Amino acid sequence: MLRVTLLGTGAAGGVPLYGCECAACQRAREHTAFERKPCSAMVEWGKGSARQRLLIDAGLMDLHDRFPAGTYHGFLLTHFHVDHIQGLFHLRWGNPSPIPVWCPDDEQGCADLLKHPGCLRFLPEMNHGDVVNINGLRVTPLQLNHSRPTVGYLLEYGPKGIAYLTDTDGLPAQTLDFLASLNQLDALILDCSFPPEHEGSNHGNVEAASQVYEKLQPKELIITHIGHELDCWLMENDIPDWMEIGREGMEV
């Protein structure tokens, strides 16, 4: 069994966006099912008592309540922007066994997190294409297009393969070529923050996501890191047949 559960699907400002009165933000205030929290996910693999769990990114501020010490093996970080790591600032001062944090090599880190990691054990060994085996889960970091050193992850367990690729504006050629060389992906979870024609933001739009789909033809393509502008566009337009809209709690 390989399963990815989306814990958060929002862009940095989330939905509803502070002070915004657009239709998407008003809907999210009225119906919590449409809220979008910091983009993150949970990976589970194995069966029964041998089931394992990792968390992808740590932007949620209630991780200490959701996941008690010992209920997950560690973190896979995509990069060190605040909305993807802010939950670690609270966790680091706890006293559990050391928590592994696999991450791209970025000496800048975020604030003093690398200098004072507390119970976190940072493992900056996630380089493009270098496979890491984590208790039977094959994890392959894949280079992404972003303003900081950033990787997505190909997750493989048995015959199943799921790619989780956020934050990125489209995909670099080396990542596209790598994924195209594989058997068909069971699922691709992809950054799609903006409506069509929005450019220059270090994040993808609907057109960029469509191009990735045409190239890779995954069995499923689920968009994440969704901003309120895209939610408004999705409320007003037909959803493309190839696209599934990520929501908090969605299991892939």
JSON list of C-alpha atoms in Angstrom, two decimals:
[
{"chain": "A", "resi": 1, "resn": "MET", "atom": "CA", "xyz": [0.00, 0.00, 0.00]},
{"chain": "A", "resi": 2, "resn": "LEU", "atom": "CA", "xyz": [1.21, 3.48, -0.91]},
{"chain": "A", "resi": 3, "resn": "ARG", "atom": "CA", "xyz": [-0.98, 6.44, -0.02]},
{"chain": "A", "resi": 4, "resn": "VAL", "atom": "CA", "xyz": [-0.50, 10.19, 0.00]},
{"chain": "A", "resi": 5, "resn": "THR", "atom": "CA", "xyz": [-2.97, 12.30, 1.99]},
{"chain": "A", "resi": 6, "resn": "LEU", "atom": "CA", "xyz": [-3.08, 16.03, 1.29]},
{"chain": "A", "resi": 7, "resn": "LEU", "atom": "CA", "xyz": [-2.90, 17.91, 4.59]},
{"chain": "A", "resi": 8, "resn": "GLY", "atom": "CA", "xyz": [-2.83, 21.39, 3.03]},
{"chain": "A", "resi": 9, "resn": "THR", "atom": "CA", "xyz": [-3.36, 22.58, -0.54]},
{"chain": "A", "resi": 10, "resn": "GLY", "atom": "CA", "xyz": [-3.00, 26.35, -0.28]},
{"chain": "A", "resi": 11, "resn": "ALA", "atom": "CA", "xyz": [-0.58, 28.92, -1.64]},
{"chain": "A", "resi": 12, "resn": "ALA", "atom": "CA", "xyz": [1.41, 31.00, 0.85]},
{"chain": "A", "resi": 13, "resn": "GLY", "atom": "CA", "xyz": [-1.48, 33.30, 1.82]},
{"chain": "A", "resi": 14, "resn": "GLY", "atom": "CA", "xyz": [-3.98, 30.47, 2.12]},
{"chain": "A", "resi": 15, "resn": "VAL", "atom": "CA", "xyz": [-7.69, 30.59, 1.42]},
{"chain": "A", "resi": 16, "resn": "PRO", "atom": "CA", "xyz": [-9.42, 32.65, 2.70]},
{"chain": "A", "resi": 17, "resn": "LEU", "atom": "CA", "xyz": [-6.75, 35.29, 2.17]},
{"chain": "A", "resi": 18, "resn": "TYR", "atom": "CA", "xyz": [-6.54, 37.87, 4.96]},
{"chain": "A", "resi": 19, "resn": "GLY", "atom": "CA", "xyz": [-8.65, 40.91, 4.08]},
{"chain": "A", "resi": 20, "resn": "CYS", "atom": "CA", "xyz": [-9.86, 39.55, 0.74]},
{"chain": "A", "resi": 21, "resn": "GLU", "atom": "CA", "xyz": [-13.55, 39.61, -0.18]},
{"chain": "A", "resi": 22, "resn": "CYS", "atom": "CA", "xyz": [-13.37, 37.69, -3.47]},
{"chain": "A", "resi": 23, "resn": "ALA", "atom": "CA", "xyz": [-15.92, 34.93, -4.09]},
{"chain": "A", "resi": 24, "resn": "ALA", "atom": "CA", "xyz": [-13.47, 32.14, -3.22]},
{"chain": "A", "resi": 25, "resn": "CYS", "atom": "CA", "xyz": [-12.43, 33.72, 0.07]},
{"chain": "A", "resi": 26, "resn": "GLN", "atom": "CA", "xyz": [-16.03, 34.45, 1.06]},
{"chain": "A", "resi": 27, "resn": "ARG", "atom": "CA", "xyz": [-16.97, 30.83, 0.26]},
{"chain": "A", "resi": 28, "resn": "ALA", "atom": "CA", "xyz": [-14.09, 29.53, 2.40]},
{"chain": "A", "resi": 29, "resn": "ARG", "atom": "CA", "xyz": [-15.17, 31.67, 5.36]},
{"chain": "A", "resi": 30, "resn": "GLU", "atom": "CA", "xyz": [-18.70, 30.32, 5.11]},
{"chain": "A", "resi": 31, "resn": "HIS", "atom": "CA", "xyz": [-17.78, 26.68, 4.42]},
{"chain": "A", "resi": 32, "resn": "THR", "atom": "CA", "xyz": [-14.61, 25.33, 6.03]},
{"chain": "A", "resi": 33, "resn": "ALA", "atom": "CA", "xyz": [-14.39, 22.52, 3.44]},
{"chain": "A", "resi": 34, "resn": "PHE", "atom": "CA", "xyz": [-13.08, 25.16, 1.02]},
{"chain": "A", "resi": 35, "resn": "GLU", "atom": "CA", "xyz": [-10.31, 26.46, 3.28]},
{"chain": "A", "resi": 36, "resn": "ARG", "atom": "CA", "xyz": [-6.74, 25.93, 2.09]},
{"chain": "A", "resi": 37, "resn": "LYS", "atom": "CA", "xyz": [-3.91, 25.63, 4.60]},
{"chain": "A", "resi": 38, "resn": "PRO", "atom": "CA", "xyz": [-0.13, 25.54, 3.94]},
{"chain": "A", "resi": 39, "resn": "CYS", "atom": "CA", "xyz": [0.76, 23.04, 1.23]},
{"chain": "A", "resi": 40, "resn": "SER", "atom": "CA", "xyz": [1.79, 19.73, 2.80]},
{"chain": "A", "resi": 41, "resn": "ALA", "atom": "CA", "xyz": [1.06, 15.99, 2.74]},
{"chain": "A", "resi": 42, "resn": "MET", "atom": "CA", "xyz": [1.40, 12.69, 4.58]},
{"chain": "A", "resi": 43, "resn": "VAL", "atom": "CA", "xyz": [2.91, 9.58, 2.97]},
{"chain": "A", "resi": 44, "resn": "GLU", "atom": "CA", "xyz": [2.01, 6.11, 4.25]},
{"chain": "A", "resi": 45, "resn": "TRP", "atom": "CA", "xyz": [3.30, 2.76, 3.01]},
{"chain": "A", "resi": 46, "resn": "GLY", "atom": "CA", "xyz": [3.35, -0.89, 4.07]},
{"chain": "A", "resi": 47, "resn": "LYS", "atom": "CA", "xyz": [0.64, -2.97, 5.73]},
{"chain": "A", "resi": 48, "resn": "GLY", "atom": "CA", "xyz": [-0.75, -3.52, 9.21]},
{"chain": "A", "resi": 49, "resn": "SER", "atom": "CA", "xyz": [1.69, -3.05, 12.07]},
{"chain": "A", "resi": 50, "resn": "ALA", "atom": "CA", "xyz": [4.51, -2.53, 9.54]},
{"chain": "A", "resi": 51, "resn": "ARG", "atom": "CA", "xyz": [2.88, 0.59, 8.10]},
{"chain": "A", "resi": 52, "resn": "GLN", "atom": "CA", "xyz": [5.21, 3.59, 7.97]},
{"chain": "A", "resi": 53, "resn": "ARG", "atom": "CA", "xyz": [4.54, 7.33, 7.78]},
{"chain": "A", "resi": 54, "resn": "LEU", "atom": "CA", "xyz": [6.42, 10.42, 6.61]},
{"chain": "A", "resi": 55, "resn": "LEU", "atom": "CA", "xyz": [5.30, 14.04, 6.41]},
{"chain": "A", "resi": 56, "resn": "ILE", "atom": "CA", "xyz": [6.06, 16.19, 3.36]},
{"chain": "A", "resi": 57, "resn": "ASP", "atom": "CA", "xyz": [6.76, 19.77, 4.47]},
{"chain": "A", "resi": 58, "resn": "ALA", "atom": "CA", "xyz": [5.84, 21.29, 7.81]},
{"chain": "A", "resi": 59, "resn": "GLY", "atom": "CA", "xyz": [3.88, 24.47, 7.25]},
{"chain": "A", "resi": 60, "resn": "LEU", "atom": "CA", "xyz": [0.98, 23.47, 9.52]},
{"chain": "A", "resi": 61, "resn": "MET", "atom": "CA", "xyz": [1.24, 25.02, 12.97]},
{"chain": "A", "resi": 62, "resn": "ASP", "atom": "CA", "xyz": [-0.56, 22.21, 14.81]},
{"chain": "A", "resi": 63, "resn": "LEU", "atom": "CA", "xyz": [1.73, 19.32, 13.87]},
{"chain": "A", "resi": 64, "resn": "HIS", "atom": "CA", "xyz": [2.47, 18.66, 17.54]},
{"chain": "A", "resi": 65, "resn": "ASP", "atom": "CA", "xyz": [-1.25, 17.99, 18.11]},
{"chain": "A", "resi": 66, "resn": "ARG", "atom": "CA", "xyz": [-1.97, 16.09, 14.90]},
{"chain": "A", "resi": 67, "resn": "PHE", "atom": "CA", "xyz": [1.04, 13.79, 15.06]},
{"chain": "A", "resi": 68, "resn": "PRO", "atom": "CA", "xyz": [2.24, 12.81, 18.55]},
{"chain": "A", "resi": 69, "resn": "ALA", "atom": "CA", "xyz": [5.90, 11.88, 19.00]},
{"chain": "A", "resi": 70, "resn": "GLY", "atom": "CA", "xyz": [6.65, 8.48, 17.52]},
{"chain": "A", "resi": 71, "resn": "THR", "atom": "CA", "xyz": [3.70, 8.37, 15.09]},
{"chain": "A", "resi": 72, "resn": "TYR", "atom": "CA", "xyz": [5.78, 9.31, 12.03]},
{"chain": "A", "resi": 73, "resn": "HIS", "atom": "CA", "xyz": [9.30, 8.58, 10.85]},
{"chain": "A", "resi": 74, "resn": "GLY", "atom": "CA", "xyz": [10.36, 12.08, 9.82]},
{"chain": "A", "resi": 75, "resn": "PHE", "atom": "CA", "xyz": [9.94, 14.87, 7.28]},
{"chain": "A", "resi": 76, "resn": "LEU", "atom": "CA", "xyz": [10.66, 15.33, 3.59]},
{"chain": "A", "resi": 77, "resn": "LEU", "atom": "CA", "xyz": [11.15, 19.06, 2.98]},
{"chain": "A", "resi": 78, "resn": "THR", "atom": "CA", "xyz": [10.75, 20.49, -0.49]},
{"chain": "A", "resi": 79, "resn": "HIS", "atom": "CA", "xyz": [12.51, 23.77, 0.43]},
{"chain": "A", "resi": 80, "resn": "PHE", "atom": "CA", "xyz": [13.02, 26.32, 3.20]},
{"chain": "A", "resi": 81, "resn": "HIS", "atom": "CA", "xyz": [10.35, 28.95, 2.52]},
{"chain": "A", "resi": 82, "resn": "VAL", "atom": "CA", "xyz": [8.48, 29.80, 5.71]},
{"chain": "A", "resi": 83, "resn": "ASP", "atom": "CA", "xyz": [5.08, 28.45, 4.63]},
{"chain": "A", "resi": 84, "resn": "HIS", "atom": "CA", "xyz": [6.67, 25.02, 4.21]},
{"chain": "A", "resi": 85, "resn": "ILE", "atom": "CA", "xyz": [8.69, 24.77, 7.44]},
{"chain": "A", "resi": 86, "resn": "GLN", "atom": "CA", "xyz": [7.12, 27.08, 10.06]},
{"chain": "A", "resi": 87, "resn": "GLY", "atom": "CA", "xyz": [5.71, 24.17, 12.09]},
{"chain": "A", "resi": 88, "resn": "LEU", "atom": "CA", "xyz": [9.24, 22.96, 12.81]},
{"chain": "A", "resi": 89, "resn": "PHE", "atom": "CA", "xyz": [10.07, 26.02, 14.90]},
{"chain": "A", "resi": 90, "resn": "HIS", "atom": "CA", "xyz": [7.73, 24.73, 17.61]},
{"chain": "A", "resi": 91, "resn": "LEU", "atom": "CA", "xyz": [8.61, 21.05, 17.32]},
{"chain": "A", "resi": 92, "resn": "ARG", "atom": "CA", "xyz": [12.37, 21.51, 17.57]},
{"chain": "A", "resi": 93, "resn": "TRP", "atom": "CA", "xyz": [12.31, 22.29, 21.30]},
{"chain": "A", "resi": 94, "resn": "GLY", "atom": "CA", "xyz": [10.56, 19.02, 22.17]},
{"chain": "A", "resi": 95, "resn": "ASN", "atom": "CA", "xyz": [12.33, 16.02, 23.68]},
{"chain": "A", "resi": 96, "resn": "PRO", "atom": "CA", "xyz": [11.41, 13.01, 21.51]},
{"chain": "A", "resi": 97, "resn": "SER", "atom": "CA", "xyz": [13.98, 10.81, 19.80]},
{"chain": "A", "resi": 98, "resn": "PRO", "atom": "CA", "xyz": [15.78, 12.74, 17.04]},
{"chain": "A", "resi": 99, "resn": "ILE", "atom": "CA", "xyz": [13.48, 13.37, 14.06]},
{"chain": "A", "resi": 100, "resn": "PRO", "atom": "CA", "xyz": [15.09, 12.93, 10.61]},
{"chain": "A", "resi": 101, "resn": "VAL", "atom": "CA", "xyz": [14.44, 15.79, 8.19]},
{"chain": "A", "resi": 102, "resn": "TRP", "atom": "CA", "xyz": [15.49, 15.09, 4.60]},
{"chain": "A", "resi": 103, "resn": "CYS", "atom": "CA", "xyz": [15.91, 18.33, 2.65]},
{"chain": "A", "resi": 104, "resn": "PRO", "atom": "CA", "xyz": [17.68, 19.99, -0.28]},
{"chain": "A", "resi": 105, "resn": "ASP", "atom": "CA", "xyz": [21.11, 21.45, 0.36]},
{"chain": "A", "resi": 106, "resn": "ASP", "atom": "CA", "xyz": [20.43, 25.10, 1.24]},
{"chain": "A", "resi": 107, "resn": "GLU", "atom": "CA", "xyz": [22.93, 26.61, 3.68]},
{"chain": "A", "resi": 108, "resn": "GLN", "atom": "CA", "xyz": [20.67, 29.63, 4.21]},
{"chain": "A", "resi": 109, "resn": "GLY", "atom": "CA", "xyz": [17.88, 27.49, 5.68]},
{"chain": "A", "resi": 110, "resn": "CYS", "atom": "CA", "xyz": [15.26, 29.61, 7.43]},
{"chain": "A", "resi": 111, "resn": "ALA", "atom": "CA", "xyz": [16.04, 31.96, 10.35]},
{"chain": "A", "resi": 112, "resn": "ASP", "atom": "CA", "xyz": [18.09, 29.98, 12.91]},
{"chain": "A", "resi": 113, "resn": "LEU", "atom": "CA", "xyz": [16.53, 26.56, 12.25]},
{"chain": "A", "resi": 114, "resn": "LEU", "atom": "CA", "xyz": [19.72, 24.93, 10.95]},
{"chain": "A", "resi": 115, "resn": "LYS", "atom": "CA", "xyz": [21.87, 26.59, 13.62]},
{"chain": "A", "resi": 116, "resn": "HIS", "atom": "CA", "xyz": [19.58, 25.52, 16.47]},
{"chain": "A", "resi": 117, "resn": "PRO", "atom": "CA", "xyz": [17.78, 22.37, 15.27]},
{"chain": "A", "resi": 118, "resn": "GLY", "atom": "CA", "xyz": [16.86, 20.99, 18.68]},
{"chain": "A", "resi": 119, "resn": "CYS", "atom": "CA", "xyz": [15.43, 17.49, 18.23]},
{"chain": "A", "resi": 120, "resn": "LEU", "atom": "CA", "xyz": [15.49, 17.77, 14.43]},
{"chain": "A", "resi": 121, "resn": "ARG", "atom": "CA", "xyz": [18.25, 15.95, 12.51]},
{"chain": "A", "resi": 122, "resn": "PHE", "atom": "CA", "xyz": [18.67, 17.63, 9.13]},
{"chain": "A", "resi": 123, "resn": "LEU", "atom": "CA", "xyz": [19.89, 15.40, 6.30]},
{"chain": "A", "resi": 124, "resn": "PRO", "atom": "CA", "xyz": [20.64, 17.69, 3.32]},
{"chain": "A", "resi": 125, "resn": "GLU", "atom": "CA", "xyz": [21.31, 14.85, 0.91]},
{"chain": "A", "resi": 126, "resn": "MET", "atom": "CA", "xyz": [18.36, 15.25, -1.44]},
{"chain": "A", "resi": 127, "resn": "ASN", "atom": "CA", "xyz": [20.01, 15.80, -4.82]},
{"chain": "A", "resi": 128, "resn": "HIS", "atom": "CA", "xyz": [18.24, 15.36, -8.15]},
{"chain": "A", "resi": 129, "resn": "GLY", "atom": "CA", "xyz": [17.93, 11.71, -9.15]},
{"chain": "A", "resi": 130, "resn": "ASP", "atom": "CA", "xyz": [19.75, 10.23, -6.13]},
{"chain": "A", "resi": 131, "resn": "VAL", "atom": "CA", "xyz": [17.48, 7.54, -4.67]},
{"chain": "A", "resi": 132, "resn": "VAL", "atom": "CA", "xyz": [17.11, 7.32, -0.88]},
{"chain": "A", "resi": 133, "resn": "ASN", "atom": "CA", "xyz": [15.55, 4.19, 0.62]},
{"chain": "A", "resi": 134, "resn": "ILE", "atom": "CA", "xyz": [13.52, 4.98, 3.74]},
{"chain": "A", "resi": 135, "resn": "ASN", "atom": "CA", "xyz": [12.28, 1.78, 5.39]},
{"chain": "A", "resi": 136, "resn": "GLY", "atom": "CA", "xyz": [11.37, 0.25, 2.03]},
{"chain": "A", "resi": 137, "resn": "LEU", "atom": "CA", "xyz": [10.03, 3.43, 0.40]},
{"chain": "A", "resi": 138, "resn": "ARG", "atom": "CA", "xyz": [12.08, 4.55, -2.61]},
{"chain": "A", "resi": 139, "resn": "VAL", "atom": "CA", "xyz": [12.34, 8.35, -2.55]},
{"chain": "A", "resi": 140, "resn": "THR", "atom": "CA", "xyz": [13.84, 10.13, -5.55]},
{"chain": "A", "resi": 141, "resn": "PRO", "atom": "CA", "xyz": [14.36, 13.91, -5.29]},
{"chain": "A", "resi": 142, "resn": "LEU", "atom": "CA", "xyz": [13.58, 15.83, -8.49]},
{"chain": "A", "resi": 143, "resn": "GLN", "atom": "CA", "xyz": [14.76, 19.35, -9.32]},
{"chain": "A", "resi": 144, "resn": "LEU", "atom": "CA", "xyz": [12.05, 22.03, -9.50]},
{"chain": "A", "resi": 145, "resn": "ASN", "atom": "CA", "xyz": [11.82, 25.61, -10.83]},
{"chain": "A", "resi": 146, "resn": "HIS", "atom": "CA", "xyz": [11.65, 27.91, -7.81]},
{"chain": "A", "resi": 147, "resn": "SER", "atom": "CA", "xyz": [13.42, 30.85, -6.17]},
{"chain": "A", "resi": 148, "resn": "ARG", "atom": "CA", "xyz": [15.20, 28.68, -3.57]},
{"chain": "A", "resi": 149, "resn": "PRO", "atom": "CA", "xyz": [16.85, 25.26, -3.88]},
{"chain": "A", "resi": 150, "resn": "THR", "atom": "CA", "xyz": [13.73, 23.11, -4.20]},
{"chain": "A", "resi": 151, "resn": "VAL", "atom": "CA", "xyz": [13.00, 19.46, -4.89]},
{"chain": "A", "resi": 152, "resn": "GLY", "atom": "CA", "xyz": [9.88, 17.43, -5.43]},
{"chain": "A", "resi": 153, "resn": "TYR", "atom": "CA", "xyz": [9.72, 13.73, -4.68]},
{"chain": "A", "resi": 154, "resn": "LEU", "atom": "CA", "xyz": [8.98, 10.57, -6.64]},
{"chain": "A", "resi": 155, "resn": "LEU", "atom": "CA", "xyz": [7.65, 8.05, -4.13]},
{"chain": "A", "resi": 156, "resn": "GLU", "atom": "CA", "xyz": [7.74, 4.36, -5.08]},
{"chain": "A", "resi": 157, "resn": "TYR", "atom": "CA", "xyz": [6.62, 1.33, -3.13]},
{"chain": "A", "resi": 158, "resn": "GLY", "atom": "CA", "xyz": [6.20, -1.99, -4.89]},
{"chain": "A", "resi": 159, "resn": "PRO", "atom": "CA", "xyz": [4.67, -1.31, -8.32]},
{"chain": "A", "resi": 160, "resn": "LYS", "atom": "CA", "xyz": [3.12, 2.01, -7.29]},
{"chain": "A", "resi": 161, "resn": "GLY", "atom": "CA", "xyz": [4.58, 5.43, -8.05]},
{"chain": "A", "resi": 162, "resn": "ILE", "atom": "CA", "xyz": [3.34, 8.88, -6.99]},
{"chain": "A", "resi": 163, "resn": "ALA", "atom": "CA", "xyz": [5.15, 12.15, -7.72]},
{"chain": "A", "resi": 164, "resn": "TYR", "atom": "CA", "xyz": [4.68, 15.15, -5.41]},
{"chain": "A", "resi": 165, "resn": "LEU", "atom": "CA", "xyz": [5.95, 18.30, -7.13]},
{"chain": "A", "resi": 166, "resn": "THR", "atom": "CA", "xyz": [5.47, 21.68, -5.48]},
{"chain": "A", "resi": 167, "resn": "ASP", "atom": "CA", "xyz": [6.64, 24.61, -5.48]},
{"chain": "A", "resi": 168, "resn": "THR", "atom": "CA", "xyz": [7.50, 24.99, -9.16]},
{"chain": "A", "resi": 169, "resn": "ASP", "atom": "CA", "xyz": [6.74, 26.97, -12.31]},
{"chain": "A", "resi": 170, "resn": "GLY", "atom": "CA", "xyz": [6.38, 24.09, -14.75]},
{"chain": "A", "resi": 171, "resn": "LEU", "atom": "CA", "xyz": [9.07, 21.42, -14.61]},
{"chain": "A", "resi": 172, "resn": "PRO", "atom": "CA", "xyz": [12.77, 21.57, -15.59]},
{"chain": "A", "resi": 173, "resn": "ALA", "atom": "CA", "xyz": [13.71, 19.50, -18.64]},
{"chain": "A", "resi": 174, "resn": "GLN", "atom": "CA", "xyz": [15.77, 17.07, -16.52]},
{"chain": "A", "resi": 175, "resn": "THR", "atom": "CA", "xyz": [12.76, 16.33, -14.30]},
{"chain": "A", "resi": 176, "resn": "LEU", "atom": "CA", "xyz": [10.34, 15.99, -17.21]},
{"chain": "A", "resi": 177, "resn": "ASP", "atom": "CA", "xyz": [12.74, 13.63, -19.01]},
{"chain": "A", "resi": 178, "resn": "PHE", "atom": "CA", "xyz": [13.30, 11.56, -15.88]},
{"chain": "A", "resi": 179, "resn": "LEU", "atom": "CA", "xyz": [9.57, 11.09, -15.25]},
{"chain": "A", "resi": 180, "resn": "ALA", "atom": "CA", "xyz": [8.85, 10.45, -18.93]},
{"chain": "A", "resi": 181, "resn": "SER", "atom": "CA", "xyz": [11.36, 7.58, -18.87]},
{"chain": "A", "resi": 182, "resn": "LEU", "atom": "CA", "xyz": [9.33, 5.72, -16.24]},
{"chain": "A", "resi": 183, "resn": "ASN", "atom": "CA", "xyz": [6.30, 3.55, -16.58]},
{"chain": "A", "resi": 184, "resn": "GLN", "atom": "CA", "xyz": [3.10, 5.58, -16.28]},
{"chain": "A", "resi": 185, "resn": "LEU", "atom": "CA", "xyz": [2.77, 7.33, -12.93]},
{"chain": "A", "resi": 186, "resn": "ASP", "atom": "CA", "xyz": [-0.17, 6.28, -10.79]},
{"chain": "A", "resi": 187, "resn": "ALA", "atom": "CA", "xyz": [-0.57, 9.90, -9.69]},
{"chain": "A", "resi": 188, "resn": "LEU", "atom": "CA", "xyz": [1.11, 13.27, -10.12]},
{"chain": "A", "resi": 189, "resn": "ILE", "atom": "CA", "xyz": [0.45, 15.93, -7.48]},
{"chain": "A", "resi": 190, "resn": "LEU", "atom": "CA", "xyz": [1.52, 19.22, -9.06]},
{"chain": "A", "resi": 191, "resn": "ASP", "atom": "CA", "xyz": [1.83, 22.91, -8.18]},
{"chain": "A", "resi": 192, "resn": "CYS", "atom": "CA", "xyz": [-0.89, 24.90, -9.95]},
{"chain": "A", "resi": 193, "resn": "SER", "atom": "CA", "xyz": [-1.28, 28.17, -8.12]},
{"chain": "A", "resi": 194, "resn": "PHE", "atom": "CA", "xyz": [-2.81, 30.45, -10.73]},
{"chain": "A", "resi": 195, "resn": "PRO", "atom": "CA", "xyz": [-5.34, 30.71, -13.56]},
{"chain": "A", "resi": 196, "resn": "PRO", "atom": "CA", "xyz": [-4.23, 30.56, -17.22]},
{"chain": "A", "resi": 197, "resn": "GLU", "atom": "CA", "xyz": [-1.96, 33.33, -18.51]},
{"chain": "A", "resi": 198, "resn": "HIS", "atom": "CA", "xyz": [-0.65, 34.31, -15.06]},
{"chain": "A", "resi": 199, "resn": "GLU", "atom": "CA", "xyz": [3.15, 34.49, -15.32]},
{"chain": "A", "resi": 200, "resn": "GLY", "atom": "CA", "xyz": [6.33, 35.32, -13.44]},
{"chain": "A", "resi": 201, "resn": "SER", "atom": "CA", "xyz": [5.60, 34.02, -9.95]},
{"chain": "A", "resi": 202, "resn": "ASN", "atom": "CA", "xyz": [7.81, 30.93, -9.32]},
{"chain": "A", "resi": 203, "resn": "HIS", "atom": "CA", "xyz": [4.59, 28.90, -9.33]},
{"chain": "A", "resi": 204, "resn": "GLY", "atom": "CA", "xyz": [2.60, 27.15, -12.02]},
{"chain": "A", "resi": 205, "resn": "ASN", "atom": "CA", "xyz": [-0.64, 28.05, -13.76]},
{"chain": "A", "resi": 206, "resn": "VAL", "atom": "CA", "xyz": [-3.28, 25.95, -15.52]},
{"chain": "A", "resi": 207, "resn": "GLU", "atom": "CA", "xyz": [-1.47, 26.12, -18.87]},
{"chain": "A", "resi": 208, "resn": "ALA", "atom": "CA", "xyz": [1.81, 24.93, -17.35]},
{"chain": "A", "resi": 209, "resn": "ALA", "atom": "CA", "xyz": [0.01, 22.05, -15.61]},
{"chain": "A", "resi": 210, "resn": "SER", "atom": "CA", "xyz": [-1.66, 21.08, -18.89]},
{"chain": "A", "resi": 211, "resn": "GLN", "atom": "CA", "xyz": [1.71, 20.93, -20.63]},
{"chain": "A", "resi": 212, "resn": "VAL", "atom": "CA", "xyz": [3.09, 18.64, -17.92]},
{"chain": "A", "resi": 213, "resn": "TYR", "atom": "CA", "xyz": [0.04, 16.39, -18.23]},
{"chain": "A", "resi": 214, "resn": "GLU", "atom": "CA", "xyz": [0.41, 16.13, -22.01]},
{"chain": "A", "resi": 215, "resn": "LYS", "atom": "CA", "xyz": [4.06, 15.18, -21.64]},
{"chain": "A", "resi": 216, "resn": "LEU", "atom": "CA", "xyz": [3.70, 12.60, -18.84]},
{"chain": "A", "resi": 217, "resn": "GLN", "atom": "CA", "xyz": [0.10, 11.31, -19.11]},
{"chain": "A", "resi": 218, "resn": "PRO", "atom": "CA", "xyz": [-0.20, 10.17, -15.47]},
{"chain": "A", "resi": 219, "resn": "LYS", "atom": "CA", "xyz": [-3.25, 8.14, -14.47]},
{"chain": "A", "resi": 220, "resn": "GLU", "atom": "CA", "xyz": [-4.24, 11.05, -12.22]},
{"chain": "A", "resi": 221, "resn": "LEU", "atom": "CA", "xyz": [-3.09, 14.67, -12.04]},
{"chain": "A", "resi": 222, "resn": "ILE", "atom": "CA", "xyz": [-4.08, 16.47, -8.85]},
{"chain": "A", "resi": 223, "resn": "ILE", "atom": "CA", "xyz": [-3.31, 20.16, -8.46]},
{"chain": "A", "resi": 224, "resn": "THR", "atom": "CA", "xyz": [-2.14, 21.69, -5.19]},
{"chain": "A", "resi": 225, "resn": "HIS", "atom": "CA", "xyz": [-0.62, 24.95, -3.84]},
{"chain": "A", "resi": 226, "resn": "ILE", "atom": "CA", "xyz": [-3.81, 26.66, -5.03]},
{"chain": "A", "resi": 227, "resn": "GLY", "atom": "CA", "xyz": [-4.32, 30.40, -4.56]},
{"chain": "A", "resi": 228, "resn": "HIS", "atom": "CA", "xyz": [-7.60, 32.26, -4.19]},
{"chain": "A", "resi": 229, "resn": "GLU", "atom": "CA", "xyz": [-7.37, 33.64, -7.74]},
{"chain": "A", "resi": 230, "resn": "LEU", "atom": "CA", "xyz": [-7.33, 30.12, -9.15]},
{"chain": "A", "resi": 231, "resn": "ASP", "atom": "CA", "xyz": [-10.20, 29.09, -6.87]},
{"chain": "A", "resi": 232, "resn": "CYS", "atom": "CA", "xyz": [-12.21, 32.00, -8.31]},
{"chain": "A", "resi": 233, "resn": "TRP", "atom": "CA", "xyz": [-11.36, 30.89, -11.84]},
{"chain": "A", "resi": 234, "resn": "LEU", "atom": "CA", "xyz": [-12.38, 27.31, -11.04]},
{"chain": "A", "resi": 235, "resn": "MET", "atom": "CA", "xyz": [-15.73, 28.57, -9.71]},
{"chain": "A", "resi": 236, "resn": "GLU", "atom": "CA", "xyz": [-16.42, 30.35, -13.00]},
{"chain": "A", "resi": 237, "resn": "ASN", "atom": "CA", "xyz": [-15.06, 27.86, -15.57]},
{"chain": "A", "resi": 238, "resn": "ASP", "atom": "CA", "xyz": [-15.43, 24.21, -16.49]},
{"chain": "A", "resi": 239, "resn": "ILE", "atom": "CA", "xyz": [-12.73, 22.07, -14.91]},
{"chain": "A", "resi": 240, "resn": "PRO", "atom": "CA", "xyz": [-10.51, 20.46, -17.57]},
{"chain": "A", "resi": 241, "resn": "ASP", "atom": "CA", "xyz": [-11.02, 16.71, -17.93]},
{"chain": "A", "resi": 242, "resn": "TRP", "atom": "CA", "xyz": [-7.39, 15.96, -17.08]},
{"chain": "A", "resi": 243, "resn": "MET", "atom": "CA", "xyz": [-7.39, 17.89, -13.79]},
{"chain": "A", "resi": 244, "resn": "GLU", "atom": "CA", "xyz": [-8.44, 16.92, -10.28]},
{"chain": "A", "resi": 245, "resn": "ILE", "atom": "CA", "xyz": [-8.63, 19.71, -7.69]},
{"chain": "A", "resi": 246, "resn": "GLY", "atom": "CA", "xyz": [-6.73, 18.96, -4.49]},
{"chain": "A", "resi": 247, "resn": "ARG", "atom": "CA", "xyz": [-8.57, 19.39, -1.18]},
{"chain": "A", "resi": 248, "resn": "GLU", "atom": "CA", "xyz": [-7.55, 19.01, 2.43]},
{"chain": "A", "resi": 249, "resn": "GLY", "atom": "CA", "xyz": [-7.91, 15.37, 3.44]},
{"chain": "A", "resi": 250, "resn": "MET", "atom": "CA", "xyz": [-7.87, 14.00, -0.13]},
{"chain": "A", "resi": 251, "resn": "GLU", "atom": "CA", "xyz": [-6.24, 10.55, -0.31]},
{"chain": "A", "resi": 252, "resn": "VAL", "atom": "CA", "xyz": [-4.27, 9.57, -3.38]}
]
